[in-house]
XYZ file of C-alpha atoms in Angstrom:
318
model
C 96.470 81.560 81.476
C 97.328 78.121 80.122
C 100.865 76.588 79.952
C 101.426 76.179 76.175
C 104.619 74.684 74.544
C 105.602 73.269 71.180
C 105.790 69.337 70.882
C 107.339 67.774 67.976
C 106.740 64.299 66.270
C 109.862 64.119 64.145
C 109.916 67.439 61.999
C 106.309 68.203 62.727
C 105.718 70.664 65.611
C 102.320 71.431 67.289
C 101.361 73.710 70.215
C 100.075 71.933 73.196
C 98.675 72.776 76.517
C 101.151 71.084 78.871
C 99.340 71.310 82.147
C 95.699 71.045 81.369
C 94.417 70.866 84.839
C 95.577 74.360 85.828
C 93.992 77.192 83.966
C 95.164 80.210 85.938
C 98.945 80.569 85.359
C 100.442 83.984 85.631
C 103.618 83.867 83.704
C 106.662 86.193 83.684
C 110.177 86.233 82.022
C 113.348 87.046 84.070
C 116.229 88.007 81.772
C 119.889 88.240 82.198
C 121.079 89.511 78.968
C 124.913 89.298 79.110
C 124.742 85.548 78.532
C 121.343 85.298 77.075
C 120.002 83.491 80.225
C 116.224 83.313 80.851
C 113.974 81.950 83.407
C 110.268 81.755 82.872
C 108.484 81.831 86.034
C 104.800 80.615 86.672
C 102.230 81.224 89.583
C 99.074 79.427 90.048
C 96.724 80.615 92.862
C 94.215 77.688 92.400
C 97.091 75.130 92.806
C 99.254 77.050 95.152
C 102.145 76.292 93.037
C 105.021 78.559 91.906
C 107.587 77.163 89.194
C 110.729 78.831 88.036
C 111.915 77.206 84.839
C 115.531 77.947 83.700
C 115.901 77.721 80.021
C 118.234 75.359 78.442
C 121.015 76.011 75.787
C 119.678 77.868 72.826
C 121.654 76.341 70.038
C 121.911 79.628 68.152
C 123.224 81.494 71.169
C 126.947 81.880 71.218
C 126.508 83.463 74.760
C 124.920 80.178 75.973
C 127.643 78.159 74.441
C 130.283 80.312 76.051
C 128.641 79.206 79.572
C 128.517 75.706 78.543
C 132.107 75.336 77.456
C 133.821 77.288 80.302
C 134.978 74.152 81.947
C 137.463 75.834 84.404
C 136.511 75.314 88.068
C 135.693 77.935 90.524
C 135.900 77.618 94.376
C 132.532 77.657 96.274
C 132.929 78.248 99.867
C 130.326 75.983 101.808
C 131.422 77.147 105.321
C 133.472 75.571 108.076
C 136.495 75.399 105.843
C 134.785 73.261 103.092
C 135.333 74.226 99.554
C 133.756 72.704 96.540
C 134.931 73.034 93.058
C 132.173 74.064 90.615
C 131.881 74.362 86.814
C 132.979 78.081 86.468
C 130.539 78.732 83.563
C 127.398 77.538 85.414
C 128.527 79.155 88.457
C 128.933 82.602 86.955
C 125.601 82.234 85.020
C 123.666 81.405 88.181
C 124.961 84.254 89.896
C 123.939 86.473 86.864
C 120.330 85.315 86.979
C 120.041 84.522 90.717
C 119.176 88.127 91.947
C 116.093 88.384 89.829
C 115.056 84.990 90.907
C 115.583 85.683 94.416
C 113.453 88.956 94.212
C 110.571 86.999 92.532
C 110.647 84.253 95.212
C 111.039 86.410 98.124
C 109.099 89.422 96.873
C 109.551 93.106 97.341
C 109.325 95.663 100.148
C 110.727 93.359 102.630
C 108.557 90.434 101.281
C 105.356 92.118 101.575
C 104.644 92.159 97.964
C 104.849 89.434 95.499
C 106.518 86.747 97.387
C 105.740 83.042 97.113
C 103.682 82.173 100.246
C 104.973 79.523 102.559
C 102.010 77.194 102.117
C 102.775 77.041 98.353
C 104.883 74.592 96.641
C 108.040 76.335 94.994
C 109.886 74.259 92.305
C 112.978 75.022 90.571
C 113.543 73.137 87.126
C 115.150 73.105 83.897
C 116.627 71.017 81.002
C 120.228 70.793 80.038
C 121.913 74.061 80.979
C 118.580 75.117 82.672
C 118.933 72.018 84.946
C 122.321 73.004 85.810
C 121.159 76.472 86.531
C 118.282 75.101 88.679
C 120.778 72.952 90.630
C 123.323 75.715 91.078
C 120.681 78.180 92.223
C 119.216 75.893 94.528
C 122.559 75.316 96.044
C 123.240 79.143 96.456
C 119.720 79.724 98.011
C 120.380 77.264 100.702
C 124.056 78.510 101.052
C 122.841 82.073 101.408
C 119.772 81.068 103.564
C 117.159 82.589 101.365
C 113.882 83.265 103.310
C 112.034 81.224 100.612
C 113.950 78.337 99.426
C 112.701 75.861 96.749
C 110.731 72.915 98.047
C 111.837 70.746 95.260
C 114.397 70.884 92.311
C 113.699 69.046 89.371
C 116.189 68.637 86.420
C 116.077 66.991 83.053
C 119.232 65.887 81.410
C 121.426 68.215 83.484
C 125.215 67.930 83.329
C 127.401 67.383 86.324
C 128.075 70.765 88.127
C 130.689 70.259 90.626
C 133.124 67.820 92.393
C 132.075 65.152 95.055
C 132.407 67.845 97.753
C 129.036 69.609 96.682
C 127.381 66.171 96.666
C 128.514 65.481 100.153
C 127.348 68.950 101.298
C 123.913 68.180 100.042
C 123.727 65.015 101.669
C 124.941 66.352 105.053
C 122.164 68.841 105.033
C 119.400 66.430 104.092
C 118.824 68.077 100.814
C 118.732 65.009 98.665
C 114.938 64.381 99.514
C 114.255 67.691 97.700
C 116.036 66.946 94.514
C 114.744 64.874 91.440
C 117.268 64.375 88.623
C 115.374 62.835 85.499
C 117.558 61.514 83.026
C 117.579 59.338 79.742
C 120.430 56.923 80.404
C 121.775 57.306 76.903
C 121.709 61.035 76.968
C 125.324 62.318 76.373
C 124.938 65.735 78.000
C 124.070 64.279 81.461
C 127.436 62.491 81.488
C 129.413 65.606 80.675
C 131.910 67.156 81.443
C 134.230 64.404 79.890
C 137.952 63.841 80.569
C 138.472 63.512 76.868
C 135.944 63.867 73.907
C 135.778 63.199 70.004
C 137.832 65.064 67.425
C 135.784 67.438 65.460
C 136.787 65.934 61.868
C 136.112 62.402 63.016
C 132.637 63.483 64.271
C 131.885 65.190 60.904
C 133.058 61.933 59.143
C 130.933 59.706 61.197
C 127.992 61.975 61.048
C 128.009 62.012 57.149
C 128.251 58.322 57.441
C 125.141 58.428 59.666
C 123.160 60.302 57.019
C 123.604 57.294 54.646
C 122.248 54.630 57.084
C 120.256 56.256 59.864
C 118.895 52.910 61.419
C 122.574 51.631 61.571
C 123.668 54.774 63.322
C 121.137 54.531 65.943
C 121.043 50.830 66.420
C 124.848 50.017 66.066
C 126.559 53.315 66.554
C 129.233 53.814 63.838
C 130.993 56.107 65.850
C 133.584 54.537 68.117
C 133.745 55.627 71.694
C 136.747 57.803 71.874
C 135.617 59.613 75.032
C 136.539 59.092 78.682
C 134.283 59.946 81.633
C 135.985 62.046 84.141
C 135.802 61.171 87.962
C 136.574 64.842 88.732
C 132.881 65.615 88.527
C 129.805 63.997 90.370
C 126.213 64.071 90.173
C 124.489 65.620 93.218
C 122.975 62.944 95.337
C 123.787 60.280 92.790
C 121.589 57.423 92.125
C 119.549 58.393 95.335
C 118.080 61.521 93.278
C 117.720 59.896 89.883
C 115.027 58.601 87.864
C 115.677 57.006 84.453
C 113.256 57.202 81.721
C 113.240 55.606 78.313
C 114.740 57.592 75.420
C 113.960 55.152 72.555
C 117.503 55.460 71.013
C 121.069 54.163 71.563
C 123.630 56.767 72.654
C 126.196 57.429 75.230
C 126.433 55.978 78.744
C 128.765 55.085 81.443
C 129.477 51.685 80.125
C 129.542 52.624 76.309
C 126.957 49.916 75.815
C 124.969 50.332 72.413
C 127.079 53.339 71.733
C 126.047 55.918 69.401
C 127.287 59.450 69.536
C 124.354 60.872 67.467
C 121.889 58.792 69.344
C 123.335 60.414 72.431
C 122.441 63.798 71.180
C 119.096 62.826 70.152
C 118.385 61.315 73.476
C 119.045 64.608 74.976
C 116.188 66.534 73.003
C 113.219 67.555 74.976
C 110.139 68.462 73.128
C 110.152 65.222 70.884
C 107.579 62.488 71.084
C 109.725 59.858 69.194
C 112.839 60.019 71.453
C 114.569 61.662 74.110
C 112.845 63.440 77.224
C 109.570 64.103 75.449
C 109.228 60.384 74.719
C 110.466 59.269 78.140
C 107.994 61.579 80.104
C 105.083 60.793 77.809
C 105.594 56.929 77.956
C 107.768 56.275 80.916
C 105.224 56.274 83.709
C 106.770 59.052 85.667
C 103.550 61.351 85.054
C 101.574 58.771 86.813
C 103.034 60.649 90.162
C 101.805 64.097 88.841
C 98.861 65.491 90.928
C 99.116 68.917 89.383
C 98.873 68.765 85.615
C 97.188 65.569 85.022
C 98.551 61.975 85.367
C 98.231 61.273 81.692
C 98.896 64.605 80.188
C 102.166 63.705 78.480
C 100.818 60.576 77.006
C 97.696 62.281 75.838
C 99.935 64.744 74.092
C 101.802 62.137 72.110
C 99.678 59.016 71.845
C 97.666 60.188 69.013
C 100.786 60.696 67.002
C 102.238 57.372 68.188
C 99.170 55.552 66.877
C 99.703 56.977 63.475
C 103.296 56.030 63.265
C 103.655 52.628 61.265
C 106.769 51.358 63.223
C 107.840 51.783 66.844
C 109.608 54.792 68.043
C 112.720 52.756 68.285
C 112.825 52.443 64.486
C 112.658 56.077 63.479
C 114.534 59.110 64.788
C 113.901 61.581 61.871
């Protein structure tokens, strides 16, 4: 009945209740096995809240990586002769998992059984690949005029999923008020896809260099910026939908300031109190607006560990 998850402090991992004010979660798993895609879905009767959480990339899943690196574009017909170019991998993956999500949201037997009530809040969310899927499925739910559409879509470190046409379509339909994109500015993934990227041998050489001087790697970034951002892709609703949180490390950003490729990867990590999204959510102040799980829930999870660390989170990344 509680929503538990693993939270890390460096290499130490502990299980924590991530939403202590809600004690009556009913949880289910929706699976699309062809590409190892999963959505964990939650309902709380007391809070009148339903959440669809799309899982991010499993580093050990070749099928997930196949989705991520499929950078070809597919055409998405938005009606009235408007066609957006979307990330083919995310688009196909969304269509694979979408039927199960739609049944869970709209219910069975013509919506009589199991649907999300209209007076509940319905949230689509996800991190990384999961955020891309949340955005894509939210787009398709609107496009296909689901009977029950998400009230809000919240992404964490989601890459760009389409060209500027889809951004314009969201704006024209007044959907930007229902989108929150949470990003760490130095997160390398949320700036992808790139126009050009690093060569593998150069990354390996610089990574080995990082191992010998971790502080220099994070603070000065020995890896030179050999990437170019692509103007072919656009974030949906741009800065109007974005909230930036602190990631505690140098990394990759649009200006290539304080550049560190390894730091950019660390900034993308989720369940980590020292850096990335776990750190940003715990200490960035965004949870002060959370009326469901507890305004200080993230800080309470991490602050005991933070107090025990002799140096600041900026000084340690291991």
